[in-house]
Amino acid sequence: MSLLAGRTVVVSGVGPGLGRRVAAAVVRDGGNAVLGARTEANLAKAAADVDPDGAHTAYQATDITDEAQCAALAALARERFGGVHAVVHVAAWDSYFGGLEDADFTTWQAVLDVNLLGTLRMTRACLPGLKAAGGGSVVFIGTQSSVAAPSQVRQAAYAASKGALTSAMYSLARELGPHRIRFNTVLPGWMWGPPVEAYVRFTAHSEGVPEAEVLGRLTERMALPEPATDGDVADAAVFLASDRARAITGQSLLVNAGELMR
């Protein structure tokens, strides 16, 4: 039996990377995927790629900092497929780099508005559908950097925003557990997909070294000999979204090839 047969999953932040992989995994495993992101062209391409006949996908341009747009995406899921059974939050602002000394706190506030408050806005918009379905699952995509900062790059604002979201998860799991709504977080480390591929290419070009050398620096602390892929992270998210994880809530799952073990 497919993991998500008859289930509808709202996926935020669908672009060419992890969001698309999550959408593909939802459809592959028998579910309906309702896709949201700010750029409609990315949504249309992802939907066509993962569900060519359009029977199991719907999409709508959605900025998760806008409460009305969050409500509209949740409404689309109910109108097209009759309900909401899970939400996987991929949408994030991860392109602001730096630490404390060079911090622009106006930008920090914007990062928090997307990664923390935007995710909570989208979650709240989906609560009526989850309750009407008799419960369901909310999966946050966090980051390993919220619990162990990497030495290669500094993303203090991103890490802090995702750490706050993981902390909120514990309260939400308690608050909404009586409605059989589960909350869990997937924490990727260095995840092989478009952003990390671009980082490896850029660093190799900047330093005049082979890409394999740069990749080797990332993998040298991993127990497994290669990094997790965005497909691996998507599979973990889909498992947590499914009823196979019906007794799992308030948990953080590292998907990082064993770079950090807890």
Coordinates of C-alpha atoms in Angstrom, one line a residue:
M1 CA 0.0 0.0 0.0
S2 CA 1.3 3.4 -0.9
L3 CA 2.4 5.6 2.0
L4 CA 0.2 8.5 1.0
A5 CA -2.7 6.8 -0.8
G6 CA -5.7 9.1 -0.7
R7 CA -3.8 11.8 1.2
T8 CA -3.4 15.5 0.2
V9 CA -0.1 17.2 1.2
V10 CA 0.5 21.0 1.0
V11 CA 4.1 21.7 0.0
S12 CA 5.5 25.2 0.4
G13 CA 8.6 26.5 -1.3
V14 CA 8.4 24.5 -4.5
G15 CA 11.3 25.3 -6.9
P16 CA 13.9 23.3 -8.7
G17 CA 15.4 21.8 -5.5
L18 CA 14.0 20.2 -2.4
G19 CA 10.4 21.4 -2.8
R20 CA 10.2 19.8 -6.2
R21 CA 11.6 16.6 -4.7
V22 CA 9.1 16.6 -2.0
A23 CA 6.3 17.1 -4.5
A24 CA 7.6 14.2 -6.6
A25 CA 7.8 11.9 -3.6
V26 CA 4.2 12.7 -2.6
V27 CA 2.9 11.9 -6.0
R28 CA 5.1 8.8 -6.3
D29 CA 3.8 7.5 -3.0
G30 CA 0.2 7.9 -4.0
G31 CA -0.7 11.3 -2.7
N32 CA -2.0 14.6 -4.0
A33 CA 0.5 17.5 -3.9
V34 CA -0.7 21.1 -3.5
L35 CA 2.2 23.3 -4.4
G36 CA 3.0 26.8 -3.2
A37 CA 5.8 29.2 -4.0
R38 CA 6.2 32.9 -4.9
T39 CA 7.1 32.2 -8.6
E40 CA 4.3 30.7 -10.6
A41 CA 6.5 29.6 -13.4
N42 CA 8.5 27.3 -11.0
L43 CA 5.3 25.8 -9.8
A44 CA 4.0 25.1 -13.3
K45 CA 7.2 23.4 -14.3
A46 CA 7.4 21.3 -11.1
A47 CA 3.8 20.2 -11.5
A48 CA 4.3 19.2 -15.1
D49 CA 7.5 17.3 -14.2
V50 CA 6.1 15.3 -11.3
D51 CA 2.5 14.8 -12.6
P52 CA 2.3 15.2 -16.3
D53 CA -1.5 14.6 -16.6
G54 CA -2.2 17.0 -13.6
A55 CA -4.5 14.5 -11.8
H56 CA -2.6 14.6 -8.5
T57 CA -1.3 18.2 -8.3
A58 CA -2.6 21.7 -7.9
Y59 CA -0.6 24.9 -7.5
Q60 CA -1.0 28.5 -6.7
A61 CA 1.5 31.4 -6.3
T62 CA 1.9 31.9 -2.6
D63 CA 4.0 34.2 -0.4
I64 CA 4.0 32.8 3.1
T65 CA 4.5 36.2 4.6
D66 CA 1.0 37.1 3.4
E67 CA -1.7 35.5 5.6
A68 CA -4.4 35.8 2.8
Q69 CA -2.2 34.0 0.3
C70 CA -1.6 31.2 2.9
A71 CA -5.4 30.8 3.4
A72 CA -5.9 30.7 -0.4
L73 CA -3.4 27.8 -0.8
A74 CA -5.1 25.9 2.0
A75 CA -8.5 26.5 0.4
L76 CA -7.2 25.3 -2.9
A77 CA -6.3 21.9 -1.3
R78 CA -9.7 21.5 0.1
E79 CA -11.5 22.6 -3.1
R80 CA -9.4 20.5 -5.4
F81 CA -8.9 17.3 -3.3
G82 CA -11.4 17.6 -0.5
G83 CA -9.1 18.1 2.4
V84 CA -5.6 18.5 3.9
H85 CA -3.8 15.6 5.6
A86 CA -0.2 16.9 5.8
V87 CA 1.9 20.0 5.3
V88 CA 5.6 20.0 4.4
H89 CA 7.3 23.4 4.8
V90 CA 10.2 23.9 2.4
A91 CA 9.8 27.6 1.8
A92 CA 12.7 29.5 3.4
W93 CA 15.1 32.4 3.0
D94 CA 18.5 30.8 3.1
S95 CA 20.6 33.2 1.0
Y96 CA 21.6 35.7 3.6
F97 CA 25.1 35.0 5.0
G98 CA 27.1 36.4 7.8
G99 CA 27.4 36.5 11.6
L100 CA 26.7 38.9 14.4
E101 CA 29.4 41.5 13.8
D102 CA 28.3 42.2 10.3
A103 CA 24.6 41.7 11.0
D104 CA 21.9 43.8 9.3
F105 CA 19.1 43.3 11.8
T106 CA 16.5 44.6 9.4
T107 CA 17.4 41.6 7.1
W108 CA 17.4 39.3 10.2
Q109 CA 13.8 40.4 10.9
A110 CA 12.9 39.6 7.3
V111 CA 14.5 36.2 7.5
L112 CA 12.5 35.5 10.7
D113 CA 9.3 36.7 9.0
V114 CA 9.7 34.1 6.3
N115 CA 11.3 31.1 8.1
L116 CA 9.6 31.3 11.4
L117 CA 6.4 33.4 11.2
G118 CA 5.7 32.5 7.5
T119 CA 5.9 28.8 8.3
L120 CA 3.5 29.3 11.3
R121 CA 1.1 31.4 9.1
M122 CA 0.9 28.6 6.6
T123 CA 0.5 26.0 9.3
R124 CA -2.3 27.9 10.9
A125 CA -4.1 28.3 7.6
C126 CA -4.1 24.5 7.2
L127 CA -5.3 23.7 10.7
P128 CA -9.0 23.7 9.9
G129 CA -8.4 21.2 7.1
L130 CA -6.2 19.0 9.3
K131 CA -8.8 19.0 12.1
A132 CA -11.6 18.2 9.6
A133 CA -9.5 15.2 8.4
G134 CA -9.3 13.9 11.9
G135 CA -5.6 14.8 12.3
G136 CA -2.5 14.8 10.2
S137 CA 1.1 15.8 10.0
V138 CA 3.1 19.0 9.8
V139 CA 6.7 18.6 8.8
F140 CA 9.2 21.5 9.1
I141 CA 12.4 21.4 7.1
G142 CA 15.0 22.8 9.5
T143 CA 18.8 22.7 9.3
Q144 CA 21.7 21.0 11.0
S145 CA 23.3 24.4 11.3
S146 CA 20.7 25.3 14.0
V147 CA 22.3 22.8 16.3
A148 CA 25.9 22.7 15.0
A149 CA 27.3 25.6 13.0
P150 CA 29.3 24.6 9.9
S151 CA 32.9 25.9 9.7
Q152 CA 32.7 26.6 5.9
V153 CA 29.9 29.3 5.9
R154 CA 28.2 31.6 8.4
Q155 CA 24.4 31.7 8.2
A156 CA 23.6 32.9 11.7
A157 CA 20.2 34.4 10.8
Y158 CA 19.1 31.3 8.9
A159 CA 20.2 29.0 11.7
A160 CA 18.5 31.1 14.4
S161 CA 15.2 31.3 12.5
K162 CA 15.2 27.5 11.9
G163 CA 16.2 26.9 15.5
A164 CA 13.3 29.0 16.7
L165 CA 11.0 27.0 14.4
T166 CA 12.2 23.7 15.9
S167 CA 11.7 25.1 19.4
A168 CA 8.1 26.1 18.4
M169 CA 7.6 22.5 17.3
Y170 CA 7.6 21.2 20.8
S171 CA 4.8 23.6 21.9
L172 CA 2.8 22.9 18.8
A173 CA 3.0 19.2 19.2
R174 CA 1.6 19.5 22.7
E175 CA -1.1 22.1 21.7
L176 CA -2.4 20.2 18.7
G177 CA -1.7 16.6 19.8
P178 CA -5.2 16.2 21.2
H179 CA -6.5 16.8 17.6
R180 CA -4.1 14.1 16.4
I181 CA -2.0 16.6 14.5
R182 CA 1.7 15.7 14.7
F183 CA 4.7 18.1 14.3
N184 CA 8.2 17.0 13.4
T185 CA 11.3 18.5 11.9
V186 CA 13.8 17.2 9.4
L187 CA 17.3 18.6 9.8
P188 CA 19.4 18.3 6.7
G189 CA 23.1 18.8 6.8
W190 CA 25.1 19.4 3.5
M191 CA 22.3 18.2 1.1
W192 CA 23.4 17.4 -2.4
G193 CA 21.1 19.4 -4.7
P194 CA 21.1 22.7 -6.7
P195 CA 22.3 25.0 -3.8
V196 CA 25.2 22.8 -2.6
E197 CA 26.1 21.9 -6.2
A198 CA 26.4 25.6 -6.9
Y199 CA 28.5 26.2 -3.8
V200 CA 30.9 23.4 -4.8
R201 CA 31.3 24.8 -8.3
F202 CA 31.8 28.3 -7.1
T203 CA 34.3 27.4 -4.4
A204 CA 36.3 25.2 -6.8
H205 CA 36.4 27.9 -9.4
S206 CA 37.3 30.6 -6.9
E207 CA 40.2 28.6 -5.4
G208 CA 41.3 27.0 -8.6
V209 CA 40.9 23.4 -7.3
P210 CA 39.0 20.4 -8.5
E211 CA 35.3 20.2 -7.4
A212 CA 36.1 16.8 -5.9
E213 CA 38.5 18.5 -3.4
V214 CA 35.8 20.9 -2.2
L215 CA 33.3 18.1 -1.9
G216 CA 35.8 16.1 0.0
R217 CA 36.0 18.8 2.6
L218 CA 32.3 18.5 3.2
T219 CA 32.2 14.8 3.4
E220 CA 35.3 14.1 5.5
R221 CA 33.4 14.2 8.8
M222 CA 30.5 12.1 7.5
A223 CA 30.1 8.5 8.5
L224 CA 28.8 7.6 5.1
P225 CA 31.1 8.4 2.1
E226 CA 28.7 10.8 0.3
P227 CA 26.3 13.5 1.4
A228 CA 22.5 13.0 1.6
T229 CA 20.6 14.2 -1.4
D230 CA 17.6 16.4 -1.6
G231 CA 15.8 13.2 -2.5
D232 CA 16.9 11.6 0.7
V233 CA 15.5 14.5 2.7
A234 CA 12.3 14.4 0.7
D235 CA 11.8 10.7 1.5
A236 CA 12.3 11.4 5.2
A237 CA 9.7 14.2 5.1
V238 CA 7.2 12.0 3.3
F239 CA 7.6 9.2 5.8
L240 CA 6.9 11.7 8.7
A241 CA 3.9 13.0 6.7
S242 CA 2.5 9.5 6.4
D243 CA 0.5 7.3 8.8
R244 CA 3.6 5.1 9.1
A245 CA 4.8 7.8 11.5
R246 CA 1.5 8.0 13.4
A247 CA 3.1 7.8 16.8
I248 CA 6.0 10.2 16.1
T249 CA 5.6 13.8 17.1
G250 CA 7.8 16.5 18.6
Q251 CA 10.9 14.9 17.1
S252 CA 13.9 16.2 15.0
L253 CA 15.4 13.8 12.5
L254 CA 19.0 14.5 11.2
V255 CA 19.4 13.5 7.6
N256 CA 23.1 14.2 7.1
A257 CA 25.0 11.0 6.3
G258 CA 26.2 10.8 9.9
E259 CA 28.1 14.1 9.9
L260 CA 26.6 14.9 13.3
M261 CA 25.2 12.2 15.6
R262 CA 22.9 12.8 18.5

